[in-house]
XYZ file of C-alpha atoms in Angstrom:
565
model
C 0.000 0.000 0.000
C 1.260 3.457 -0.835
C 2.531 5.596 2.019
C 0.257 8.475 2.986
C -3.063 6.744 2.336
C -4.995 6.183 5.554
C -6.203 2.695 6.219
C -9.894 1.984 6.315
C -11.267 0.190 9.364
C -12.021 -3.520 8.971
C -14.912 -3.269 11.422
C -16.548 0.164 11.228
C -19.796 0.549 9.287
C -19.827 4.341 9.499
C -19.043 4.863 5.815
C -20.931 1.854 4.518
C -20.642 -1.906 4.366
C -19.143 -4.497 2.042
C -21.818 -6.734 0.576
C -21.346 -10.110 -1.120
C -24.145 -11.307 -3.402
C -24.957 -12.958 -6.742
C -26.537 -16.257 -7.728
C -25.152 -18.147 -4.748
C -23.424 -21.553 -4.998
C -20.378 -19.628 -6.230
C -18.147 -19.266 -3.186
C -19.982 -16.555 -1.269
C -19.675 -18.454 2.019
C -15.966 -18.923 1.363
C -15.597 -15.152 0.964
C -17.195 -14.548 4.369
C -14.770 -17.067 5.853
C -11.853 -15.329 4.139
C -12.748 -11.866 5.399
C -13.305 -13.261 8.894
C -9.814 -14.767 8.820
C -8.471 -11.321 7.838
C -10.042 -9.742 10.906
C -12.949 -8.057 9.159
C -16.150 -7.889 11.190
C -18.479 -10.433 9.579
C -20.417 -11.154 12.760
C -18.900 -14.624 12.972
C -15.992 -16.002 14.953
C -13.265 -18.156 13.420
C -14.917 -21.123 15.050
C -18.350 -20.055 13.837
C -17.455 -19.721 10.157
C -16.895 -23.469 9.999
C -19.551 -24.654 12.435
C -22.448 -22.419 11.391
C -22.729 -23.779 7.849
C -24.526 -26.810 6.459
C -22.293 -29.876 6.361
C -23.593 -30.976 2.943
C -24.205 -27.768 0.997
C -21.559 -25.677 2.836
C -24.074 -22.822 2.742
C -24.848 -20.337 5.468
C -23.423 -17.218 7.172
C -26.127 -15.041 5.591
C -27.596 -11.730 6.780
C -30.535 -9.511 5.953
C -29.581 -6.554 3.780
C -30.980 -3.833 6.069
C -30.333 -4.296 9.775
C -28.680 -1.713 12.021
C -26.934 -4.493 13.928
C -25.320 -5.898 10.793
C -21.511 -6.242 10.808
C -19.201 -4.632 8.245
C -19.176 -7.556 5.755
C -22.501 -9.205 4.947
C -23.599 -11.657 2.285
C -26.709 -13.219 0.814
C -28.075 -13.944 -2.667
C -31.371 -12.579 -1.318
C -29.955 -9.033 -1.485
C -30.981 -9.000 -5.164
C -34.634 -8.671 -4.189
C -34.072 -5.513 -2.145
C -31.071 -3.622 -3.556
C -33.003 -1.367 -5.929
C -35.407 -0.095 -3.275
C -32.739 0.179 -0.576
C -30.340 2.211 -2.729
C -33.105 4.339 -4.223
C -34.415 5.242 -0.783
C -30.935 5.680 0.736
C -31.674 3.237 3.531
C -28.060 2.030 3.781
C -24.576 2.834 2.557
C -22.633 0.289 0.530
C -18.890 0.853 0.351
C -18.246 -1.975 -2.105
C -19.915 -5.065 -3.537
C -18.302 -8.393 -4.375
C -20.041 -10.701 -6.833
C -18.534 -14.124 -7.475
C -19.738 -15.546 -10.780
C -20.066 -19.169 -11.828
C -21.063 -20.910 -15.032
C -24.856 -20.617 -14.949
C -25.411 -24.328 -15.484
C -22.999 -25.201 -12.676
C -24.652 -22.773 -10.281
C -28.051 -24.311 -11.037
C -26.734 -27.887 -10.980
C -25.229 -27.249 -7.557
C -28.637 -26.185 -6.273
C -30.230 -29.272 -7.823
C -27.636 -31.435 -6.100
C -28.547 -29.884 -2.734
C -32.273 -30.189 -3.490
C -31.819 -33.880 -4.289
C -30.225 -34.389 -0.885
C -33.191 -32.767 0.842
C -31.115 -29.937 2.317
C -32.689 -26.478 2.707
C -29.668 -24.164 2.589
C -28.355 -23.819 -0.944
C -31.315 -25.630 -2.512
C -33.596 -24.554 -5.370
C -34.214 -20.808 -5.350
C -37.224 -18.880 -6.626
C -38.650 -21.978 -8.324
C -39.919 -25.444 -7.521
C -39.064 -26.676 -11.013
C -35.403 -27.752 -11.306
C -35.594 -27.202 -15.071
C -36.202 -23.483 -14.510
C -33.355 -22.844 -12.081
C -31.036 -21.300 -14.720
C -33.771 -18.878 -15.725
C -34.318 -17.738 -12.174
C -30.620 -17.401 -11.368
C -30.074 -15.276 -14.472
C -32.947 -13.007 -13.476
C -31.701 -12.709 -9.895
C -28.217 -11.891 -11.151
C -29.647 -9.042 -13.215
C -31.644 -7.784 -10.224
C -28.441 -7.695 -8.177
C -26.301 -6.064 -10.866
C -28.547 -3.304 -12.177
C -28.993 -1.375 -8.898
C -25.235 -1.519 -8.234
C -24.518 -0.106 -11.694
C -27.329 2.453 -11.536
C -26.187 3.854 -8.192
C -22.453 3.620 -8.848
C -21.470 1.089 -6.193
C -17.856 -0.073 -6.724
C -18.179 -3.753 -7.579
C -15.592 -6.526 -7.803
C -16.242 -9.649 -9.879
C -14.629 -13.003 -9.139
C -14.661 -16.092 -11.328
C -15.616 -19.232 -9.387
C -14.129 -21.777 -8.921
C -11.007 -20.049 -10.248
C -10.702 -17.705 -7.267
C -10.763 -20.717 -4.912
C -7.979 -22.403 -6.870
C -5.687 -19.536 -7.906
C -4.549 -17.259 -5.080
C -2.639 -14.893 -7.360
C -5.779 -14.216 -9.414
C -7.874 -13.832 -6.275
C -5.477 -11.434 -4.571
C -4.951 -9.360 -7.716
C -8.685 -8.957 -8.353
C -9.542 -7.833 -4.819
C -6.339 -5.882 -4.200
C -7.856 -2.395 -4.641
C -10.348 -3.270 -1.903
C -7.953 -5.022 0.454
C -5.221 -2.394 0.027
C -7.389 0.325 1.537
C -7.900 -1.936 4.541
C -4.170 -2.454 5.003
C -4.143 -6.129 3.983
C -0.697 -7.346 2.975
C -0.080 -10.152 0.482
C 1.353 -12.372 3.210
C -1.664 -11.746 5.426
C -4.029 -12.459 2.539
C -2.210 -15.674 1.631
C -2.350 -16.920 5.221
C -6.094 -16.260 5.467
C -6.708 -17.820 2.049
C -4.809 -20.977 2.968
C -6.690 -21.220 6.229
C -10.182 -21.244 4.725
C -9.960 -22.690 1.201
C -10.866 -26.374 0.863
C -10.853 -27.412 -2.798
C -12.486 -30.757 -2.017
C -15.752 -28.902 -1.415
C -15.918 -27.687 -5.009
C -18.169 -29.816 -7.222
C -17.829 -29.968 -10.982
C -20.822 -30.367 -13.279
C -20.726 -30.994 -17.017
C -23.731 -30.460 -19.274
C -24.511 -33.162 -21.793
C -25.946 -30.618 -24.206
C -23.434 -27.937 -25.159
C -25.719 -25.979 -27.494
C -27.424 -23.209 -25.562
C -31.114 -22.544 -26.024
C -33.168 -19.474 -25.257
C -35.560 -19.072 -22.428
C -38.793 -17.153 -22.864
C -37.040 -14.028 -21.598
C -34.189 -14.373 -24.080
C -31.663 -15.427 -21.456
C -29.279 -18.094 -22.731
C -29.591 -21.291 -20.758
C -28.579 -24.897 -21.188
C -31.597 -26.891 -22.281
C -32.904 -29.985 -20.554
C -30.498 -29.636 -17.692
C -32.469 -31.452 -15.018
C -30.494 -34.666 -15.251
C -28.589 -33.939 -18.422
C -25.328 -33.530 -16.568
C -23.179 -36.607 -16.433
C -21.994 -35.863 -12.897
C -23.914 -35.482 -9.662
C -27.194 -34.220 -11.154
C -29.321 -37.355 -11.552
C -31.912 -37.016 -8.817
C -33.762 -39.776 -6.995
C -36.313 -37.214 -5.784
C -39.523 -38.343 -7.546
C -40.653 -34.740 -8.030
C -37.565 -34.189 -10.166
C -36.967 -37.610 -11.669
C -40.422 -38.537 -12.940
C -41.062 -35.447 -15.119
C -37.588 -35.880 -16.559
C -38.075 -39.537 -17.479
C -41.756 -39.808 -18.416
C -43.764 -38.019 -21.086
C -46.892 -36.181 -19.931
C -47.651 -38.440 -16.990
C -49.453 -37.262 -13.867
C -48.016 -39.392 -11.062
C -49.566 -39.971 -7.656
C -48.230 -41.529 -4.481
C -50.169 -44.761 -3.973
C -50.020 -44.186 -0.232
C -52.453 -41.331 -0.764
C -54.321 -42.591 -3.816
C -54.867 -46.203 -2.677
C -53.668 -47.326 0.770
C -51.161 -45.968 3.257
C -49.140 -49.209 3.134
C -48.132 -48.300 -0.425
C -46.701 -44.911 0.539
C -43.560 -44.131 -1.431
C -44.666 -46.076 -4.515
C -45.659 -43.901 -7.461
C -48.027 -44.636 -10.330
C -49.583 -42.767 -13.261
C -52.949 -41.473 -12.120
C -54.750 -43.072 -15.069
C -53.421 -46.534 -14.138
C -54.383 -46.543 -10.454
C -57.684 -48.359 -11.086
C -56.579 -50.471 -14.059
C -56.276 -54.265 -13.686
C -53.511 -55.451 -16.052
C -54.410 -58.161 -18.553
C -52.460 -61.411 -18.458
C -50.926 -60.888 -15.000
C -51.806 -63.710 -12.630
C -52.555 -63.824 -8.912
C -49.045 -64.794 -7.870
C -47.909 -61.296 -8.869
C -50.969 -59.306 -7.788
C -52.728 -61.103 -4.929
C -50.188 -63.397 -3.272
C -46.832 -61.836 -4.119
C -45.236 -62.603 -0.755
C -45.258 -66.310 -1.624
C -43.687 -65.592 -4.995
C -41.215 -63.202 -3.379
C -39.854 -65.878 -1.044
C -39.693 -68.473 -3.816
C -37.922 -66.132 -6.225
C -35.530 -64.443 -3.804
C -31.906 -65.268 -4.525
C -29.742 -62.224 -3.938
C -26.427 -64.006 -4.537
C -27.639 -65.305 -7.887
C -28.903 -61.869 -8.898
C -25.567 -60.320 -7.954
C -23.718 -62.922 -10.020
C -25.955 -62.311 -13.039
C -25.494 -58.544 -12.931
C -21.735 -58.735 -12.366
C -21.373 -61.167 -15.265
C -23.327 -59.092 -17.750
C -21.638 -55.818 -16.737
C -18.341 -57.359 -17.799
C -19.748 -57.842 -21.298
C -21.329 -54.466 -22.011
C -20.030 -50.966 -22.571
C -18.994 -48.871 -19.596
C -21.820 -47.669 -17.358
C -20.858 -44.214 -16.026
C -20.861 -43.058 -12.442
C -24.122 -41.419 -11.313
C -25.989 -43.358 -14.001
C -29.740 -43.487 -14.501
C -30.850 -47.127 -14.658
C -34.213 -48.698 -15.486
C -35.079 -52.035 -13.871
C -37.961 -53.568 -15.840
C -40.175 -55.880 -13.805
C -38.330 -55.276 -10.546
C -40.558 -57.468 -8.413
C -39.270 -57.396 -4.857
C -35.963 -55.920 -5.952
C -33.299 -58.602 -6.363
C -32.007 -57.049 -9.579
C -32.357 -53.472 -8.328
C -30.298 -54.193 -5.215
C -27.689 -56.040 -7.272
C -27.413 -53.006 -9.561
C -27.152 -50.709 -6.549
C -24.161 -52.687 -5.282
C -22.480 -53.180 -8.664
C -22.653 -49.614 -10.037
C -21.221 -46.340 -8.756
C -23.907 -44.074 -7.304
C -26.747 -45.044 -9.643
C -30.321 -43.833 -9.489
C -32.544 -46.830 -10.240
C -36.102 -46.596 -11.502
C -37.639 -49.857 -10.252
C -40.784 -50.621 -12.244
C -43.346 -53.367 -11.787
C -47.064 -53.970 -12.183
C -47.408 -55.431 -8.676
C -47.910 -53.001 -5.805
C -47.286 -55.624 -3.084
C -43.991 -56.694 -4.665
C -42.866 -53.071 -4.893
C -43.868 -52.651 -1.271
C -41.504 -55.518 -0.396
C -38.804 -53.780 -2.434
C -39.363 -50.470 -0.657
C -39.271 -52.116 2.768
C -35.892 -53.667 1.963
C -34.595 -50.454 0.384
C -35.040 -48.641 3.687
C -32.561 -51.039 5.310
C -29.725 -50.974 2.764
C -27.030 -48.415 2.068
C -28.134 -45.856 -0.540
C -31.522 -47.564 -0.735
C -33.162 -44.181 -1.280
C -31.581 -44.177 -4.751
C -34.153 -46.788 -5.797
C -37.453 -45.208 -6.872
C -40.389 -47.690 -7.103
C -42.905 -47.089 -9.900
C -46.063 -49.158 -10.419
C -46.664 -48.907 -14.157
C -47.533 -50.868 -17.295
C -44.503 -50.395 -19.540
C -46.190 -51.940 -22.565
C -47.465 -48.455 -23.375
C -45.024 -45.805 -24.659
C -44.138 -43.745 -21.606
C -40.522 -42.597 -21.605
C -38.793 -39.591 -23.034
C -35.999 -40.298 -25.504
C -32.323 -40.713 -24.581
C -32.691 -40.998 -20.814
C -31.178 -44.228 -19.490
C -27.545 -45.324 -19.160
C -28.619 -48.943 -18.660
C -31.863 -50.939 -18.864
C -32.183 -54.376 -17.269
C -35.090 -56.828 -17.340
C -34.700 -60.129 -15.531
C -37.204 -62.835 -16.539
C -39.796 -60.337 -17.747
C -40.253 -60.619 -21.528
C -41.595 -64.178 -21.461
C -44.556 -63.021 -19.335
C -45.794 -60.613 -22.029
C -48.125 -61.031 -24.989
C -46.000 -58.822 -27.265
C -42.463 -58.564 -25.870
C -41.163 -56.942 -29.061
C -43.406 -53.921 -28.411
C -41.866 -53.399 -24.981
C -38.331 -53.728 -26.369
C -39.038 -51.096 -29.011
C -40.654 -48.719 -26.511
C -37.668 -48.988 -24.190
C -35.055 -48.680 -26.926
C -35.966 -45.062 -27.668
C -35.339 -44.159 -24.015
C -31.738 -45.437 -24.118
C -28.874 -42.997 -24.396
C -26.623 -43.502 -27.441
C -23.947 -46.076 -26.627
C -25.939 -47.595 -23.764
C -27.173 -51.184 -23.431
C -30.440 -52.934 -22.637
C -30.145 -56.416 -21.124
C -32.736 -59.158 -20.702
C -32.372 -62.562 -19.043
C -34.826 -64.923 -20.753
C -35.640 -68.600 -21.500
C -34.480 -69.984 -24.862
C -36.621 -72.270 -26.980
C -33.886 -74.531 -28.385
C -32.530 -75.351 -24.960
C -35.918 -75.930 -23.362
C -37.121 -78.072 -26.272
C -34.045 -80.289 -26.021
C -34.336 -80.378 -22.233
C -37.988 -81.429 -22.596
C -37.053 -84.228 -24.970
C -34.486 -85.540 -22.483
C -37.124 -85.548 -19.750
C -39.480 -87.487 -22.020
C -36.727 -90.060 -22.586
C -36.393 -90.489 -18.818
C -40.180 -90.859 -18.456
C -40.341 -93.477 -21.233
C -37.339 -95.374 -19.872
C -38.884 -95.378 -16.381
C -41.675 -97.581 -17.760
C -39.190 -100.436 -18.045
C -36.458 -99.429 -15.576
C -36.982 -99.241 -11.785
C -36.288 -96.433 -9.353
C -38.557 -93.496 -10.255
C -41.583 -92.727 -8.063
C -44.987 -91.794 -9.456
C -44.660 -88.349 -7.857
C -41.392 -87.661 -9.675
C -42.810 -89.000 -12.954
C -45.740 -86.588 -12.616
C -43.347 -83.736 -11.867
C -41.129 -84.540 -14.874
C -44.137 -84.806 -17.161
C -45.404 -81.402 -16.079
C -41.959 -79.870 -16.527
C -41.493 -81.305 -20.017
C -44.809 -79.862 -21.175
C -44.426 -76.414 -19.588
C -42.210 -74.744 -22.177
C -43.739 -72.462 -24.840
C -42.862 -71.969 -28.475
C -41.498 -68.726 -29.873
C -44.662 -67.669 -31.655
C -47.521 -65.164 -31.156
C -49.826 -65.830 -28.233
C -53.643 -65.576 -28.528
C -54.931 -63.556 -25.581
C -57.831 -65.891 -24.862
C -55.498 -68.890 -24.516
C -52.658 -67.294 -22.570
C -54.286 -64.667 -20.337
C -54.025 -66.925 -17.282
C -50.618 -68.374 -18.098
C -47.539 -66.781 -16.540
C -44.862 -68.137 -18.866
C -45.972 -67.276 -22.378
C -42.729 -67.457 -24.363
C -39.450 -69.195 -24.964
C -37.344 -67.174 -27.372
C -35.162 -67.860 -30.391
C -32.127 -66.071 -31.781
C -34.088 -65.248 -34.934
C -36.775 -63.498 -32.897
C -34.302 -61.138 -31.227
C -32.399 -60.600 -34.484
C -35.574 -59.392 -36.207
C -36.253 -56.953 -33.384
C -32.647 -55.698 -33.413
C -32.712 -55.232 -37.196
C -35.905 -53.172 -36.960
C -34.296 -50.947 -34.330
C -30.845 -50.697 -35.884
C -29.401 -52.055 -32.637
C -26.318 -54.178 -32.061
C -27.308 -57.573 -30.658
C -25.361 -60.097 -28.591
C -26.729 -63.283 -27.022
C -24.844 -65.260 -24.382
C -25.731 -68.404 -22.435
C -26.537 -67.425 -18.873
C -24.961 -70.600 -17.516
C -21.990 -71.867 -19.495
C -21.513 -75.528 -18.592
C -20.499 -78.882 -20.068
C -23.556 -80.402 -18.358
C -26.247 -77.703 -18.564
C -29.255 -80.025 -18.723
C -28.131 -82.223 -15.837
C -27.606 -79.090 -13.788
C -31.017 -77.695 -14.729
C -32.738 -80.969 -13.842
C -31.056 -81.068 -10.427
C -32.136 -77.465 -9.819
C -35.736 -78.125 -10.847
C -36.001 -81.229 -8.685
C -34.857 -79.184 -5.702
C -36.874 -76.041 -6.416
C -40.030 -77.613 -7.821
C -40.329 -80.964 -6.060
C -38.203 -80.457 -2.963
C -36.164 -83.502 -4.001
C -32.440 -84.226 -4.147
C -30.591 -85.815 -7.068
C -31.104 -89.291 -5.616
C -34.809 -88.962 -6.389
C -33.718 -90.163 -9.821
C -31.671 -93.349 -10.282
C -28.174 -93.227 -11.748
C -29.359 -94.471 -15.136
C -31.379 -91.256 -15.554
C -28.327 -89.074 -14.946
C -26.243 -91.262 -17.248
C -28.828 -90.764 -19.975
C -28.662 -86.974 -19.572
C -24.884 -86.898 -19.638
C -24.746 -89.241 -22.644
C -26.622 -86.740 -24.780
C -24.732 -83.761 -23.353
C -21.424 -85.400 -24.266
C -22.474 -85.640 -27.922
C -22.563 -81.854 -28.247
C -19.611 -79.468 -28.451
C -19.436 -76.598 -25.984
C -20.353 -74.184 -28.778
C -23.431 -76.268 -29.581
C -24.372 -76.436 -25.903
C -24.069 -72.651 -25.738
C -26.288 -72.269 -28.813
C -28.828 -74.609 -27.209
C -28.799 -72.932 -23.811
C -32.077 -72.972 -21.931
C -31.523 -69.431 -20.589
C -29.710 -66.537 -22.253
C -28.542 -62.983 -21.676
C -29.786 -60.789 -24.526
C -27.987 -57.463 -24.991
C -29.252 -54.686 -27.268
C -26.759 -51.832 -27.655
C -27.698 -48.490 -29.163
C -25.049 -47.156 -31.569
C -23.117 -44.235 -30.143
C -23.778 -42.162 -33.236
């Protein structure tokens, strides 16, 4: 500082105050901490500037604009609403203003991140619609700037996060202000080092780089609700559902139907609809099905295996689980991916209730959003999901190709859609082997009538890969076994890349499946069948190469990938 210039007090408000304002989420709290560390009167102690802020949003330390008890340095984005009237009426003196500025999308995305976490400080401002946050921040910025310009208030602008990362830039920009308060470079550097924590700065990147125009002509980034690839996908249903679904009015079933379904959402027009072709085990007695179908280790293995085969799923991904049931696949995805938000969809309210109950007990379970919906109807906006998974769902439908096509449009370019489904070739061959055992049992001892009945029912239960008349299949759960040709036709129509893998690669797939079915369906061990039956199975298995066994798998992973461009 030049000799002969008197120093201005760092505490006196006699000749006006220093105000800090702007859009917020741009380092305003950090500036209050910095000036406190320099000995300016901010109304907060050194201990208070760290304790009196929100631990998640790092927001706080705000003051009203007009208050005789205010300290020398005050800050709040809310000043924008009052500056014009206050300066016009001469109700306070402002010595200087500091306005940190941040990329408008980042400032809005930061508020959406806080809103998603359910935190009040630093959340959405002047709007309840996350899509409109840029608009409102731009308007508030104008309302802060114009009075300062109109009434000639000396104003300093800081680029955030640059000023929190580059001390030389920060010191140089504010030097005219700090010089008159006798702040040396060494003093400024010490205070800066004491309060800056770069780990608290979050980076957001918009997926769409082409700016659009709001109704007021302010340039904004379009479709920014969850368009950012980092940190902006929200599991808050009020944000997520309008982003994902087209023109759907959703209701909480806890209010619309029964309190036990609270936290499950459904389109209003579907609340009273009874879905066609869905049987009682999914709608009326789902707890029984839930216990029979629960196998978390198996679900985890399936998801881990398929994730190794598909393109990279990014952090903070948006994932659709089709036919979630009680949540085995959703929870496996939650564990396998990095910070996903999972839309868990199913037609069964009771099964989703089981899912929601479990979600409340697991880490990050709130990232799973249960939706009771019929996905056979076009519902989703385009280019939304980073991954779609459906485990044992297509074979329950009358027209599975329609669902695949509806979902495909909602995939982001480069993303994958995975289904785990029964395969006709494998089940037909498996059925023929069972018939051989049944016929041989007529002349060979060792097979009980109960097991014969079970094998006969199993051999007849598989379905062909062909259209299903509604009147014949409405009360049948398993309506399809699929073929490669079926999925290839669908993929060709969509222009999708298609890969099909056996779910269980084994030299003895049919023996293994029979042992599983005896245990799961009849409560019997392998010794329920004599050795000759197992020898017969293995004889036919040994006649096929591993490639042929893979082609004749009874269950497959089907992966549709949307071209990146």
